[in-house]
PDB file of N, CA and C in Angstrom:
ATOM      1  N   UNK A 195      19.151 -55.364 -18.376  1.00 53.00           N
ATOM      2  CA  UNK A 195      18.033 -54.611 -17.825  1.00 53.00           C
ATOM      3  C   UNK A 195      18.568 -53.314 -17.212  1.00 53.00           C
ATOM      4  N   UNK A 196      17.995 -52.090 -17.472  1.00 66.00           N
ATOM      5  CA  UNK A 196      18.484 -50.950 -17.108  1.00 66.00           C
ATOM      6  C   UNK A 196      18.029 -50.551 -15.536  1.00 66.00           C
ATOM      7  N   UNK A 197      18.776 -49.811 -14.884  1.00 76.00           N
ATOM      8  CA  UNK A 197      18.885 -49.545 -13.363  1.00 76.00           C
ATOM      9  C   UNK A 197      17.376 -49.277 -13.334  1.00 76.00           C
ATOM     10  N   UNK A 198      16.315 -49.355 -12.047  1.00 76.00           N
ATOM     11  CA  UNK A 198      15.945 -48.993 -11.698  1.00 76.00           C
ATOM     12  C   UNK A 198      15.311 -47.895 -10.425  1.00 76.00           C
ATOM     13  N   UNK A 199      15.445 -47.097 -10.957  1.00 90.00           N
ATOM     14  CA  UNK A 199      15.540 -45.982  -8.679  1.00 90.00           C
ATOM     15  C   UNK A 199      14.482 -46.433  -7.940  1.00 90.00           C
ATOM     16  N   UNK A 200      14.630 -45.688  -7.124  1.00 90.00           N
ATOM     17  CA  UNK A 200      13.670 -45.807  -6.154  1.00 90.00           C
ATOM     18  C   UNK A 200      12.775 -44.796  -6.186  1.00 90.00           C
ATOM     19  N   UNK A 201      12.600 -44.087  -7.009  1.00 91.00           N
ATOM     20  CA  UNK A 201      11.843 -42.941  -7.150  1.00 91.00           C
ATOM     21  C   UNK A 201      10.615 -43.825  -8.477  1.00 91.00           C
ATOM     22  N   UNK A 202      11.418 -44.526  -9.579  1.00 92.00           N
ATOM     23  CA  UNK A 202      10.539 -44.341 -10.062  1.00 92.00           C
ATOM     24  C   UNK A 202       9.802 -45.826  -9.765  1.00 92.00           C
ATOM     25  N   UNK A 203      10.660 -46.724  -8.966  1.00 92.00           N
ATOM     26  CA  UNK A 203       9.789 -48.311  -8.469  1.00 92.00           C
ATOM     27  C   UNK A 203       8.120 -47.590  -7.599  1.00 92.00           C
ATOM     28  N   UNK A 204       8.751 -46.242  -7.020  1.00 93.00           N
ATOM     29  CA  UNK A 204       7.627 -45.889  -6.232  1.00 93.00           C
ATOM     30  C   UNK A 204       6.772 -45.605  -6.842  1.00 93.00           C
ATOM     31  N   UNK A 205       7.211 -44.656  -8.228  1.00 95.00           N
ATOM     32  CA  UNK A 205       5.827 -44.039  -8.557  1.00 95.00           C
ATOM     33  C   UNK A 205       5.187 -45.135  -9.715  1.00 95.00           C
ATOM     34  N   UNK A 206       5.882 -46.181  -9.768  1.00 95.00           N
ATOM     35  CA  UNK A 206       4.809 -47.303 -10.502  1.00 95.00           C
ATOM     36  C   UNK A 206       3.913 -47.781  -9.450  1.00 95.00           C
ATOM     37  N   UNK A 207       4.221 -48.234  -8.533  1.00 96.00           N
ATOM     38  CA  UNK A 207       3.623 -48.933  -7.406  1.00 96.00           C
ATOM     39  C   UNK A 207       2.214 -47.606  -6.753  1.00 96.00           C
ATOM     40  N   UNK A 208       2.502 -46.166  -7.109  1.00 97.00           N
ATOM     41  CA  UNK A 208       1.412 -45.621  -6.377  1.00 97.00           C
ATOM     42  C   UNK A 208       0.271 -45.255  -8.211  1.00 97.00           C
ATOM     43  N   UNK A 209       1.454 -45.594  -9.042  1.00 97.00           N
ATOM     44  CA  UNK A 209       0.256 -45.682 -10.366  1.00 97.00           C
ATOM     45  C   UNK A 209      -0.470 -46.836 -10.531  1.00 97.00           C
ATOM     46  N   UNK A 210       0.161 -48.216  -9.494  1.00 97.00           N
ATOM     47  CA  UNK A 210      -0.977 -49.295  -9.755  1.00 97.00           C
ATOM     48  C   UNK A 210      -2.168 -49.178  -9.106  1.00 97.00           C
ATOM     49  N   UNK A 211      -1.502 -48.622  -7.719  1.00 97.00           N
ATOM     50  CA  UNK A 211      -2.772 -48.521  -6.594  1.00 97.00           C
ATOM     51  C   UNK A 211      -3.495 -47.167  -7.058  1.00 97.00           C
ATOM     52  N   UNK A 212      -3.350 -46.152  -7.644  1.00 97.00           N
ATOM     53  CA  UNK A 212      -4.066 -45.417  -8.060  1.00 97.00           C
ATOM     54  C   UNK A 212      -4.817 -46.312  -9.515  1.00 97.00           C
ATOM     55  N   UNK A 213      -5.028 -46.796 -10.407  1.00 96.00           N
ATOM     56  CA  UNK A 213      -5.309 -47.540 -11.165  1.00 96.00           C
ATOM     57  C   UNK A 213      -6.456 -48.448 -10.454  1.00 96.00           C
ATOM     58  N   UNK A 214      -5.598 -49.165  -9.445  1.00 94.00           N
ATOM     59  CA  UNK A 214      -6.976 -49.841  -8.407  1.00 94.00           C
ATOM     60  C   UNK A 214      -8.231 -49.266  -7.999  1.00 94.00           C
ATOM     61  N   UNK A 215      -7.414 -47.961  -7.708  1.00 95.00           N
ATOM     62  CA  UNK A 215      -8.936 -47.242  -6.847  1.00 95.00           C
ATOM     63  C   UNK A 215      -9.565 -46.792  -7.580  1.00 95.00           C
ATOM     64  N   UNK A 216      -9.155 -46.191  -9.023  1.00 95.00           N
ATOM     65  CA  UNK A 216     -10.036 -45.295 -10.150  1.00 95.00           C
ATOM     66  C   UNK A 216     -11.612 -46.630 -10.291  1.00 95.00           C
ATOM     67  N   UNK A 217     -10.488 -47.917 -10.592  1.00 92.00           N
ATOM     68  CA  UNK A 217     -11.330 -49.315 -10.893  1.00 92.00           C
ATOM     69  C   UNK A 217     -12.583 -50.039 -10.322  1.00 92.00           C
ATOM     70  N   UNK A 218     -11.817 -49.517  -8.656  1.00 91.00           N
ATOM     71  CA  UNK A 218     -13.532 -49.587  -7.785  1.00 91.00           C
ATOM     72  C   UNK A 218     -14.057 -48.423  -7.632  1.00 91.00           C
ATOM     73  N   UNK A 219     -14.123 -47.399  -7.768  1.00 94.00           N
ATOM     74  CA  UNK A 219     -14.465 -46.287  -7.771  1.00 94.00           C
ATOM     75  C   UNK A 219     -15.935 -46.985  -9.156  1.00 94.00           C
ATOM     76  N   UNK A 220     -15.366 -47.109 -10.142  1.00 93.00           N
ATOM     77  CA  UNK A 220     -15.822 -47.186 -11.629  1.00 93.00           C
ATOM     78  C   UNK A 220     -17.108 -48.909 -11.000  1.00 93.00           C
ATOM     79  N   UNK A 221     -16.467 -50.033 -10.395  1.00 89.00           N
ATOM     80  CA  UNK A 221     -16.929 -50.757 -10.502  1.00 89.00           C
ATOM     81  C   UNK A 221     -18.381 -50.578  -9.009  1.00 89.00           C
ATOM     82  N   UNK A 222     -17.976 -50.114  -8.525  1.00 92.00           N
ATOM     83  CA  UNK A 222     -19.043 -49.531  -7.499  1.00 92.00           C
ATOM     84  C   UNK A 222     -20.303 -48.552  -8.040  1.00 92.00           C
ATOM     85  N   UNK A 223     -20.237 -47.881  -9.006  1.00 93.00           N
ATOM     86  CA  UNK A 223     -21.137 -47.028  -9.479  1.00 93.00           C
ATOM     87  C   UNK A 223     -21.773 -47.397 -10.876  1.00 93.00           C
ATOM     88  N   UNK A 224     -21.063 -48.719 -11.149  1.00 92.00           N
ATOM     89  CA  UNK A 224     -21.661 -49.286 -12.961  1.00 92.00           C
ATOM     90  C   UNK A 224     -21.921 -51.037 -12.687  1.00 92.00           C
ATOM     91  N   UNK A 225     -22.875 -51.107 -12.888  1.00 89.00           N
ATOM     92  CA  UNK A 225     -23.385 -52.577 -12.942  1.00 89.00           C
ATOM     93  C   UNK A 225     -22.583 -53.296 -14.426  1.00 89.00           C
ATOM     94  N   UNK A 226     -22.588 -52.506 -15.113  1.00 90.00           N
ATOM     95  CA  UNK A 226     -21.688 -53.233 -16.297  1.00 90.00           C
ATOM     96  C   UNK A 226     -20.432 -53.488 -15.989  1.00 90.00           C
ATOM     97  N   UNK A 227     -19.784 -52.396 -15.642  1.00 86.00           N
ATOM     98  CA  UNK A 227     -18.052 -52.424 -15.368  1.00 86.00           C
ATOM     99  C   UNK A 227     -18.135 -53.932 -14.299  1.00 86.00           C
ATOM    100  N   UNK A 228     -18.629 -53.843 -13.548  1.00 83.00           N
ATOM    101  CA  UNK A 228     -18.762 -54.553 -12.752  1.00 83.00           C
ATOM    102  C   UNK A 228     -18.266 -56.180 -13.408  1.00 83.00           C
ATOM    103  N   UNK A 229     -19.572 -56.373 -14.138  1.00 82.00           N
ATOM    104  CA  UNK A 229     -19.593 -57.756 -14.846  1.00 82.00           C
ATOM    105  C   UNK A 229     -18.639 -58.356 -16.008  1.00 82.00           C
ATOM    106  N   UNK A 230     -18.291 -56.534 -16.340  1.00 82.00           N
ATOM    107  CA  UNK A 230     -16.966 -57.234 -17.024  1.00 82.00           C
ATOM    108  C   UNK A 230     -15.913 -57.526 -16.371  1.00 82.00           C
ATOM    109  N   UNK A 231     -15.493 -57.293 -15.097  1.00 81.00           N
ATOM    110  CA  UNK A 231     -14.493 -57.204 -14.136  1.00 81.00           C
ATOM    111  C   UNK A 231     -14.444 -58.314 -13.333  1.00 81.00           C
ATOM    112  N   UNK A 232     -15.429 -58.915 -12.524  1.00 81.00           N
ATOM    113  CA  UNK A 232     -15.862 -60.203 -11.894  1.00 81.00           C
ATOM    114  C   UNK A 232     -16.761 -60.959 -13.012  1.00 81.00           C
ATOM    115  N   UNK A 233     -15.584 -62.249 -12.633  1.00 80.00           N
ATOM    116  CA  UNK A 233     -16.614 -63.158 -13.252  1.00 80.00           C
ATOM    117  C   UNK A 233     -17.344 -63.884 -12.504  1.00 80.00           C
ATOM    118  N   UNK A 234     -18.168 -65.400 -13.351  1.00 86.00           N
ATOM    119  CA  UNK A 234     -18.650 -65.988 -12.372  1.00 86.00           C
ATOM    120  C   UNK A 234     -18.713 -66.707 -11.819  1.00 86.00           C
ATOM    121  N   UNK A 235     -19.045 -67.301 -10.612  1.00 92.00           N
ATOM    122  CA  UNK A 235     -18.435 -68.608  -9.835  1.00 92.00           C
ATOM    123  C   UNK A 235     -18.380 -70.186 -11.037  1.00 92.00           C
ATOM    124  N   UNK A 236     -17.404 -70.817 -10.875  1.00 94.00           N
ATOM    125  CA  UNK A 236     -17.174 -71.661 -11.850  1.00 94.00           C
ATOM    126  C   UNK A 236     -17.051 -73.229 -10.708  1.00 94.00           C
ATOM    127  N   UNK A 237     -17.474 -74.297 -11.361  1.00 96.00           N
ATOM    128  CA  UNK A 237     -17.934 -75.473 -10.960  1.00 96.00           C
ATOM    129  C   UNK A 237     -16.536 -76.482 -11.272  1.00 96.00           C
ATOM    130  N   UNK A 238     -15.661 -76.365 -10.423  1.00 96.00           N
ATOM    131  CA  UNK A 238     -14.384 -77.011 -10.741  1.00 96.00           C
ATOM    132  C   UNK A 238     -14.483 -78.515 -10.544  1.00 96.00           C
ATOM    133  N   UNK A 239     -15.061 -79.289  -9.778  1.00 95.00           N
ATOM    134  CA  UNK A 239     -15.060 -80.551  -9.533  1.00 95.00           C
ATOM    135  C   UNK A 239     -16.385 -80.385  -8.840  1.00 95.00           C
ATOM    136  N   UNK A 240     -17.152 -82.204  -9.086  1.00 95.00           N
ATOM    137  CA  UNK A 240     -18.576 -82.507  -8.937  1.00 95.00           C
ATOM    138  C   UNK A 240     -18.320 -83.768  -8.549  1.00 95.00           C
ATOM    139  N   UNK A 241     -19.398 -83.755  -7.117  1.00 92.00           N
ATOM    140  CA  UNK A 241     -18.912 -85.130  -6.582  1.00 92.00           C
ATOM    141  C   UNK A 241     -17.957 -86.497  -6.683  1.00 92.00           C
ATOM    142  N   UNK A 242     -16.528 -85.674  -7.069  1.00 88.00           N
ATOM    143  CA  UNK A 242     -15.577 -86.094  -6.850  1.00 88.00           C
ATOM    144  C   UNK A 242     -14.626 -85.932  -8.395  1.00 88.00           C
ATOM    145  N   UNK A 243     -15.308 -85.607  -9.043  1.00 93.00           N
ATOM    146  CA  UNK A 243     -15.113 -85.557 -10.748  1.00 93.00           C
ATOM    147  C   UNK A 243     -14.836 -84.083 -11.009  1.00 93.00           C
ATOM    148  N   UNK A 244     -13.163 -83.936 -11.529  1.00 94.00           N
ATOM    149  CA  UNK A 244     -12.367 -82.996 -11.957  1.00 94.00           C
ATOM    150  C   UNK A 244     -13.396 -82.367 -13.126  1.00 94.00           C
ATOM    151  N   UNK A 245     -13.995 -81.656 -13.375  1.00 96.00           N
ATOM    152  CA  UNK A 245     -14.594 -81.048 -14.642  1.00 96.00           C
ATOM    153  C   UNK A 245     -13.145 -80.148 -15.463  1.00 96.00           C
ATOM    154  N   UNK A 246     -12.715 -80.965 -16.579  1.00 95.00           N
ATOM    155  CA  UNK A 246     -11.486 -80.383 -17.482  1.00 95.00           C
ATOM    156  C   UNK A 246     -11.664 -79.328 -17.899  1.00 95.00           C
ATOM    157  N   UNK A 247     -12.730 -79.156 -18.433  1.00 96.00           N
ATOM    158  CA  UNK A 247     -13.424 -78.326 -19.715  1.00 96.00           C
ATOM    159  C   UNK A 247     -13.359 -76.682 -18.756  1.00 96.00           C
ATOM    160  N   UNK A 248     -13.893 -76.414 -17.508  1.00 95.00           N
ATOM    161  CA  UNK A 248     -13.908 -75.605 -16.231  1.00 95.00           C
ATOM    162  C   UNK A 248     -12.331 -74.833 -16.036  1.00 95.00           C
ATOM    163  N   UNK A 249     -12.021 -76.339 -15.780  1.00 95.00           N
ATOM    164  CA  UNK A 249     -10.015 -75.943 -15.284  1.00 95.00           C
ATOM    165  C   UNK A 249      -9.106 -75.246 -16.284  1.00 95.00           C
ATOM    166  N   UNK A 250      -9.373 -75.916 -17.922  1.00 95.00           N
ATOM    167  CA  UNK A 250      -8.587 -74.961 -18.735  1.00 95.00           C
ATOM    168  C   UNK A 250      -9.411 -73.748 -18.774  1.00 95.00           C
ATOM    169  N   UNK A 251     -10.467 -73.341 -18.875  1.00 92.00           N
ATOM    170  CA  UNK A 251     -11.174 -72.198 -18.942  1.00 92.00           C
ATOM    171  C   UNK A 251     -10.612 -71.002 -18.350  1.00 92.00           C
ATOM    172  N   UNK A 252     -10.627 -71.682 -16.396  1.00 90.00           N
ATOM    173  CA  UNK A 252     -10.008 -70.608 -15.472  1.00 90.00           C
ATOM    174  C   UNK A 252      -8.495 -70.989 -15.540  1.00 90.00           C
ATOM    175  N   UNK A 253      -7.996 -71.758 -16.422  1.00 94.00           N
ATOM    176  CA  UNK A 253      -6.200 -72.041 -16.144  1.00 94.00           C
ATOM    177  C   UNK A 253      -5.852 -72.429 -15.280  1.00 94.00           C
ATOM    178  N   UNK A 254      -6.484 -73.451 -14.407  1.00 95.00           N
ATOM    179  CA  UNK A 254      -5.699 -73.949 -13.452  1.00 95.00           C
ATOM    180  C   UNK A 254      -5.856 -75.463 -13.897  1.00 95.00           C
ATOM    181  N   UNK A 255      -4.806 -76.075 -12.791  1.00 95.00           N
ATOM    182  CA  UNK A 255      -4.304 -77.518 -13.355  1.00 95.00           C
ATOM    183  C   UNK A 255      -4.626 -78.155 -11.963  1.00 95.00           C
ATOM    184  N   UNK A 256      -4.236 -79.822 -12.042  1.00 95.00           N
ATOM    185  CA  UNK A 256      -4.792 -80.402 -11.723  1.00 95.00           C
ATOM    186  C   UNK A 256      -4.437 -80.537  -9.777  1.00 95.00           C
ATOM    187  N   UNK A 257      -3.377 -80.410  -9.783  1.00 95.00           N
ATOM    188  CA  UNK A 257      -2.442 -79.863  -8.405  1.00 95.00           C
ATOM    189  C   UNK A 257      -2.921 -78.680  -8.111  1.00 95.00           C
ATOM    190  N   UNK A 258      -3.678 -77.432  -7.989  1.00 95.00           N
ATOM    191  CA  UNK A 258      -3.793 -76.723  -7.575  1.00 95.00           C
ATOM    192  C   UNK A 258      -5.092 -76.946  -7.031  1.00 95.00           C
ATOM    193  N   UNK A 259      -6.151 -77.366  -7.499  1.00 95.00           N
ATOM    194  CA  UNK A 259      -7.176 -78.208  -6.942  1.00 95.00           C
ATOM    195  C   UNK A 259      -7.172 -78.653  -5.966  1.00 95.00           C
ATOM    196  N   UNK A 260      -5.948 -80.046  -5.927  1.00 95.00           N
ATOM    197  CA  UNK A 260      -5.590 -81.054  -4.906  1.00 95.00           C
ATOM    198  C   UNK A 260      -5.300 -79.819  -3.491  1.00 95.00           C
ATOM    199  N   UNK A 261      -4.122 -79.003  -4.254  1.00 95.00           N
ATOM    200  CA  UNK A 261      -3.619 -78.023  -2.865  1.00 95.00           C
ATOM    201  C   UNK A 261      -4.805 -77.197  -2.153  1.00 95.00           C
ATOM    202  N   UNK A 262      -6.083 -77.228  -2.883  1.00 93.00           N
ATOM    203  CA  UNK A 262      -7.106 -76.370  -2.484  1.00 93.00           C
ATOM    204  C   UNK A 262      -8.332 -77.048  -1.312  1.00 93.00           C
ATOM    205  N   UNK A 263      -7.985 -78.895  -2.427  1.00 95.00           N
ATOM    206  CA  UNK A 263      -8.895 -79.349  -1.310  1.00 95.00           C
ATOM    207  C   UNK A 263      -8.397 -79.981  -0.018  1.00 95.00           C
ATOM    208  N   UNK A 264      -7.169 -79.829   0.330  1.00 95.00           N
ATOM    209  CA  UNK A 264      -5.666 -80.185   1.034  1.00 95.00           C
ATOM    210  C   UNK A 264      -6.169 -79.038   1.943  1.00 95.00           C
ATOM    211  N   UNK A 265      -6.033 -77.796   1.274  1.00 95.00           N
ATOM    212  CA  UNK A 265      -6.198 -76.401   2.035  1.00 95.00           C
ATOM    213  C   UNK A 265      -7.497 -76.390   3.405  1.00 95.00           C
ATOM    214  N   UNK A 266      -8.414 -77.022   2.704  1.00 94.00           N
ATOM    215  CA  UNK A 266     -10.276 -77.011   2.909  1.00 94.00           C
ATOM    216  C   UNK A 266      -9.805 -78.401   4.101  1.00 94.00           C
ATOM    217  N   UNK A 267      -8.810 -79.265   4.308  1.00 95.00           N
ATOM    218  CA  UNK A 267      -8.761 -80.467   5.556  1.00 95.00           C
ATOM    219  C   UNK A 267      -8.786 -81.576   4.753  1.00 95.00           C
ATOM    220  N   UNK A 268      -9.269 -81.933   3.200  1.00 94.00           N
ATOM    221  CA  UNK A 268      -9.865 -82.766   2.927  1.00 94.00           C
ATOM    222  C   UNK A 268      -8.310 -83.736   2.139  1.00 94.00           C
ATOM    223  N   UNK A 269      -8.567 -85.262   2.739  1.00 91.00           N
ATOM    224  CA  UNK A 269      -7.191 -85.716   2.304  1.00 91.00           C
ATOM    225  C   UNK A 269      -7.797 -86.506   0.527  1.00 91.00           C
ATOM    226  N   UNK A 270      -9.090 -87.305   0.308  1.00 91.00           N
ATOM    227  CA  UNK A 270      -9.111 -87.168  -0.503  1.00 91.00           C
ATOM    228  C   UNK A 270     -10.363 -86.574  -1.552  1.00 91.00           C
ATOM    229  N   UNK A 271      -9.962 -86.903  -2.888  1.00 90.00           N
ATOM    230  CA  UNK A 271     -10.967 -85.762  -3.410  1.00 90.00           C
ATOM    231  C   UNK A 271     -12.423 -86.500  -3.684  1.00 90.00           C
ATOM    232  N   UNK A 272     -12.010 -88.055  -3.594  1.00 90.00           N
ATOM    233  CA  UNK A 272     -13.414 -88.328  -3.658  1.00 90.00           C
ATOM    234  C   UNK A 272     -14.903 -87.824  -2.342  1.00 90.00           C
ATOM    235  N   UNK A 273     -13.645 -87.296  -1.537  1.00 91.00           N
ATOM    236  CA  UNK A 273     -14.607 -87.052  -0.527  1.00 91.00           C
ATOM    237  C   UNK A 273     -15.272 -85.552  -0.495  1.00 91.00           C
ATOM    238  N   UNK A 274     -14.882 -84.765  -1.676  1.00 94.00           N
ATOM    239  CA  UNK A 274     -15.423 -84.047  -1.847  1.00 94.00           C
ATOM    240  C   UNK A 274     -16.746 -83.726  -2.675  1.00 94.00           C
ATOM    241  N   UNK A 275     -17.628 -82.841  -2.350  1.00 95.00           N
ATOM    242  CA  UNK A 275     -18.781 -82.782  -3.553  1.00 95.00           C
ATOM    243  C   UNK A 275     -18.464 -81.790  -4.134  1.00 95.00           C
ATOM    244  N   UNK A 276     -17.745 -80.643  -4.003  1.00 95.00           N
ATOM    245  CA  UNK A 276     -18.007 -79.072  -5.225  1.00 95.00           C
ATOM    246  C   UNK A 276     -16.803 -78.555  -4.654  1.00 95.00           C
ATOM    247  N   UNK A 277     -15.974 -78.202  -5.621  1.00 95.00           N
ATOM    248  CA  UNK A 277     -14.827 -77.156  -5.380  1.00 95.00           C
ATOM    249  C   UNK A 277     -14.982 -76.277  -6.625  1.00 95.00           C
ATOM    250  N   UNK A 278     -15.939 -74.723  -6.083  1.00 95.00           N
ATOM    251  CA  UNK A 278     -16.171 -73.998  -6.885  1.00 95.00           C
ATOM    252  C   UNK A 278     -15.098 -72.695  -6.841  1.00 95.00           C
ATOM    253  N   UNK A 279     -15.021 -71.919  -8.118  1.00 93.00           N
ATOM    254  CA  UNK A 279     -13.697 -71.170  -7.980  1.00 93.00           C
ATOM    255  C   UNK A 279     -14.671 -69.236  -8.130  1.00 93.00           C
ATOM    256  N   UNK A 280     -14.504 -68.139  -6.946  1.00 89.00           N
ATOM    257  CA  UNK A 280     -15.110 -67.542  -6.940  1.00 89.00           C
ATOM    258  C   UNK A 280     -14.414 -66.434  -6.693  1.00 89.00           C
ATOM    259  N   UNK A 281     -14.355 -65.217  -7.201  1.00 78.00           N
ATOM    260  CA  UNK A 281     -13.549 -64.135  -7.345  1.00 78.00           C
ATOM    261  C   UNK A 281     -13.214 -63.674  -6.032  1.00 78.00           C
ATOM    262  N   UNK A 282     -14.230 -63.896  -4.829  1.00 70.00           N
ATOM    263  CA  UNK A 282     -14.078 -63.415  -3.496  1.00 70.00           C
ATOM    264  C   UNK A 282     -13.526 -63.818  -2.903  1.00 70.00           C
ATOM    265  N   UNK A 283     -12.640 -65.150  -3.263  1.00 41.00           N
ATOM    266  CA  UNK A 283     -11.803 -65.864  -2.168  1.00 41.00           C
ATOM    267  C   UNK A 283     -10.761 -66.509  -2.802  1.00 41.00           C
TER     268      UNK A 283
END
């Protein structure tokens, strides 16, 4: 892998965040851009039942769930009703 400076690590890092802002700039003023950009809230598990079909969709597996409803206090998952997956959080 060839050297990298510090000149140019920087100016990738201010071409991502410039890239970011063009993006909300774009997604703030277009209802389309928008919808192609956020998706929509997805129904990961139902009163206690892993929905598969959901999880490969958004790519997550079955441990990341667990760590989510771990995250939320909850020790197990039957005690959950909905772990939905939503771009805002």
């Amino acid at each position: 892998m060839a050297d990298v400076t510090i000149i140019e690590s920087t100016a990738a890092r201010y071409a991502l965040l410039a890239l970011q802002w063009v993006l909300t700039k774009i997604m703030i003023n277009s209802d389309i851009a928008t919808k192609i950009v956020k998706s929509e809230p997805t129904l990961l598990l139902h009163r206690g039942q892993l929905l598969a079909g959901a999880m490969h969709q958004d790519r997550l597996n079955e441990a990341e769930i667990h760590a989510a409803i771990r995250t939320a206090g909850y020790s197990r998952v039957q005690d959950v009703q909905w772990v939905i997956l939503e771009t805002n959080s």
